[in-house]
């Protein structure tokens, strides 16, 4: 190819999905390009043109549906597919809003060019697949290079091993060795020669098996039962490799040695503890916290937990569950502390989480949403116990970083600290005589989960609630109408987010315009189908194949939910790493091209699902 | 436009010259009729052309390279791109090497002027020449034809420099002549920046600029060729 056309070739090499093509194919494509200029005000519609793919080099165009509704805008670097006969996009037309310079490619030519020299797939196939491509299909590809790995893979021994190494001089007795090991609370000790070099290792197991069990005197020298010629590992080694080495050799201790210098010891327990410096581990230290101050201290690790899990490539679902679990542990510990102070509860009760914590979709620190369900056996004069419980726990949570709910959905609010019968009444009212505004405020309560106390109190309410909700189409209709209040954006336009009325915003609200509409949809499916779970992912999975949601729709919706959730978490993790306050606002200019395409697809999925519930109710 | 062309029109002049032309590339070129003057510009086949030369005077300077591509049905056809480096016998002057990035090594791989002009005339047949600042291409091409074939042909030319000048003269405010440079005109027309400076890139740049200039004329339909011709 003429070097002079390289600039054009370079330009198309950055356009998704052409960016996946090798240089030779891009050069072939460049040869096929015809450059056109479209004046502002020009209308572009499929009927007038032969089938072609266009790439915008300069300028902009507004895209509308047949009914004249704005469905998107495209500018520099965007593909313009409305002149392609396949896949069918004939219902769309475009109006040039800024003079455009476009690179036009005849689809017949794309049919003759293979994506790679030996490939059966043509460029046209690839482009069509990209345009049509279900989100779930595209995302699987994007995720293959990110293994859902372990924390060990991302860390070196250096960050984990304990130092200094505990040693004992060659010739010391087993007893001396045992005493030193106990003193330092370690399970192994290095035996060193006069130069301080390690000549062997003595472990708990060696002492038990080769000394105590055989009746050997503990005065015998350690050298007699130690393992000679010790295998060691460098501090720069990968932690996961170290664990693998231990597993393979059936050993639990590895001295860390660099330049013949004994630096310390790494044990399989260290590695496993590091790996599970996760929820379980954290939950233990929370369960042991003796007061609110200690809990507040422990809760500070939540953002770090999120960062660590994100670095491990954990899914948004996994992270949401982990963070919610920690929050649950903190809440439970606070309730225990309250009960220690207040004495046993007069009658059974249930502390329930509402909203994102109930759904187990929390990220980092959010506000608290909770409520109390008290047994109907409550003697009104005992209500004070529950008042104090509510105040103690809610204030405690606030100290731990879960700010008081601005909407006052908290157990410290008497309205939401009620007997089971009253809660039943609440749900009866919300469902049977729904008021749109009241319903909007109450939607949090349809996502309810017991954190502490008697499960049956909530379970019974939920059973009765679902029985009502399934039958009440007026209620579901209003819920659907409320859900349509949050619409995803149309897409992106240059550095902006394009919203429904053609306005631009300079940030994308990943929650309000991304995950929240999906959460709302899933709630409607659950209430319509009598699904008990409140987790969005599980709701969608269980709704798949019912009257509310097709299998394919569910797959797309899940992919969209996971993808947007992932973007949200990655964005927040970047903020946490920069010591900024985590939020949901992502500037589009920070989104790489490929992610933009996927986000656009995800928005489209949400729109489709929203339109279908709009039709239904 | 010389006086005869003005009096006779392009077609008459072409037929007159055809009779005198020697057998070969020039005659072949002249045997193709020119596009009609009232044809809408969108339907006129054009050849966007640029020469890189060692200077401004065709009598002492040389063509170093020629780049051209076809514009047909309002589309620039990249597949028609052609770039020829000419093996002239003059040693390159240093400043030209810097501007045009053509070194002696490159040039040695080039082709003869005769081959280049012959290819160019074939590509130009039946088309209108499109250039930015026509003086260079016209005078060097004329000079080369006189040397090679003993006579210069005629060619209808669209000159984006002239179109821009005409447009800017109409505005009351004065302007800096540097605004008429190809790169500056492209920038104001919001066309992409091309970093390379060579004959083919400039030919492409000129073709794109023509689109923008025609757009700025604000005609409801595509204007006739005669409105744009030099």
mmCIF file of N, CA, C and O in Angstrom, chain A residues 157-158 161 198 232-237 254-265:
data_model
loop_
_atom_site.group_PDB
_atom_site.id
_atom_site.type_symbol
_atom_site.label_atom_id
_atom_site.label_comp_id
_atom_site.label_asym_id
_atom_site.label_seq_id
_atom_site.Cartn_x
_atom_site.Cartn_y
_atom_site.Cartn_z
ATOM 1 N N UNK A 157 5.895 -13.193 47.162
ATOM 2 C CA UNK A 157 6.216 -13.683 48.500
ATOM 3 C C UNK A 157 6.581 -12.529 49.425
ATOM 4 O O UNK A 157 6.194 -12.474 50.576
ATOM 5 N N UNK A 158 7.303 -11.586 48.853
ATOM 6 C CA UNK A 158 7.783 -10.408 49.564
ATOM 7 C C UNK A 158 6.720 -9.759 50.452
ATOM 8 O O UNK A 158 7.003 -9.308 51.556
ATOM 9 N N UNK A 161 5.528 -12.973 53.481
ATOM 10 C CA UNK A 161 6.302 -13.811 54.411
ATOM 11 C C UNK A 161 6.571 -13.110 55.751
ATOM 12 O O UNK A 161 6.533 -11.890 55.835
ATOM 13 N N UNK A 198 21.457 -21.572 56.594
ATOM 14 C CA UNK A 198 20.475 -22.593 56.936
ATOM 15 C C UNK A 198 20.950 -23.950 56.463
ATOM 16 O O UNK A 198 21.341 -24.109 55.315
ATOM 17 N N UNK A 232 14.262 -23.688 49.240
ATOM 18 C CA UNK A 232 13.925 -22.314 49.635
ATOM 19 C C UNK A 232 13.286 -21.563 48.460
ATOM 20 O O UNK A 232 13.194 -22.084 47.355
ATOM 21 N N UNK A 233 12.857 -20.370 48.742
ATOM 22 C CA UNK A 233 12.194 -19.589 47.701
ATOM 23 C C UNK A 233 12.658 -18.144 47.776
ATOM 24 O O UNK A 233 13.021 -17.653 48.853
ATOM 25 N N UNK A 234 12.692 -17.479 46.662
ATOM 26 C CA UNK A 234 13.124 -16.076 46.622
ATOM 27 C C UNK A 234 11.956 -15.156 46.955
ATOM 28 O O UNK A 234 10.812 -15.468 46.630
ATOM 29 N N UNK A 235 12.251 -14.001 47.556
ATOM 30 C CA UNK A 235 11.153 -13.083 47.906
ATOM 31 C C UNK A 235 10.405 -12.563 46.676
ATOM 32 O O UNK A 235 9.248 -12.184 46.763
ATOM 33 N N UNK A 236 11.078 -12.589 45.512
ATOM 34 C CA UNK A 236 10.432 -12.069 44.308
ATOM 35 C C UNK A 236 9.530 -13.106 43.638
ATOM 36 O O UNK A 236 8.865 -12.817 42.654
ATOM 37 N N UNK A 237 9.506 -14.316 44.187
ATOM 38 C CA UNK A 237 8.678 -15.358 43.571
ATOM 39 C C UNK A 237 7.202 -15.044 43.729
ATOM 40 O O UNK A 237 6.780 -14.375 44.656
ATOM 41 N N UNK A 254 8.533 -22.839 53.789
ATOM 42 C CA UNK A 254 9.604 -22.544 52.836
ATOM 43 C C UNK A 254 10.396 -21.349 53.365
ATOM 44 O O UNK A 254 9.841 -20.289 53.591
ATOM 45 N N UNK A 255 11.706 -21.556 53.571
ATOM 46 C CA UNK A 255 12.517 -20.409 53.971
ATOM 47 C C UNK A 255 12.613 -19.435 52.794
ATOM 48 O O UNK A 255 12.687 -19.859 51.644
ATOM 49 N N UNK A 256 12.590 -18.158 53.109
ATOM 50 C CA UNK A 256 12.721 -17.148 52.066
ATOM 51 C C UNK A 256 14.173 -16.704 52.057
ATOM 52 O O UNK A 256 14.689 -16.211 53.057
ATOM 53 N N UNK A 257 14.850 -16.935 50.951
ATOM 54 C CA UNK A 257 16.284 -16.685 50.863
ATOM 55 C C UNK A 257 16.579 -15.817 49.657
ATOM 56 O O UNK A 257 16.036 -16.036 48.574
ATOM 57 N N UNK A 258 17.401 -14.804 49.881
ATOM 58 C CA UNK A 258 17.839 -13.991 48.761
ATOM 59 C C UNK A 258 19.335 -13.787 48.896
ATOM 60 O O UNK A 258 19.821 -13.448 49.987
ATOM 61 N N UNK A 259 20.091 -13.996 47.828
ATOM 62 C CA UNK A 259 21.546 -13.884 47.868
ATOM 63 C C UNK A 259 22.156 -14.653 49.034
ATOM 64 O O UNK A 259 22.982 -14.121 49.784
ATOM 65 N N UNK A 260 21.707 -15.870 49.204
ATOM 66 C CA UNK A 260 22.200 -16.733 50.278
ATOM 67 C C UNK A 260 21.886 -16.212 51.663
ATOM 68 O O UNK A 260 22.436 -16.679 52.652
ATOM 69 N N UNK A 261 21.038 -15.229 51.735
ATOM 70 C CA UNK A 261 20.695 -14.707 53.051
ATOM 71 C C UNK A 261 19.310 -15.149 53.452
ATOM 72 O O UNK A 261 18.354 -15.018 52.679
ATOM 73 N N UNK A 262 19.189 -15.674 54.637
ATOM 74 C CA UNK A 262 17.903 -16.143 55.131
ATOM 75 C C UNK A 262 17.089 -14.941 55.614
ATOM 76 O O UNK A 262 17.461 -14.264 56.564
ATOM 77 N N UNK A 263 16.018 -14.666 54.916
ATOM 78 C CA UNK A 263 15.243 -13.461 55.243
ATOM 79 C C UNK A 263 14.065 -13.751 56.144
ATOM 80 O O UNK A 263 13.656 -12.934 56.949
ATOM 81 N N UNK A 264 13.489 -14.945 55.997
ATOM 82 C CA UNK A 264 12.302 -15.238 56.788
ATOM 83 C C UNK A 264 11.691 -16.539 56.353
ATOM 84 O O UNK A 264 12.338 -17.363 55.718
ATOM 85 N N UNK A 265 10.436 -16.714 56.679
ATOM 86 C CA UNK A 265 9.764 -17.978 56.436
ATOM 87 C C UNK A 265 8.370 -17.709 55.882
ATOM 88 O O UNK A 265 7.704 -16.771 56.298
#
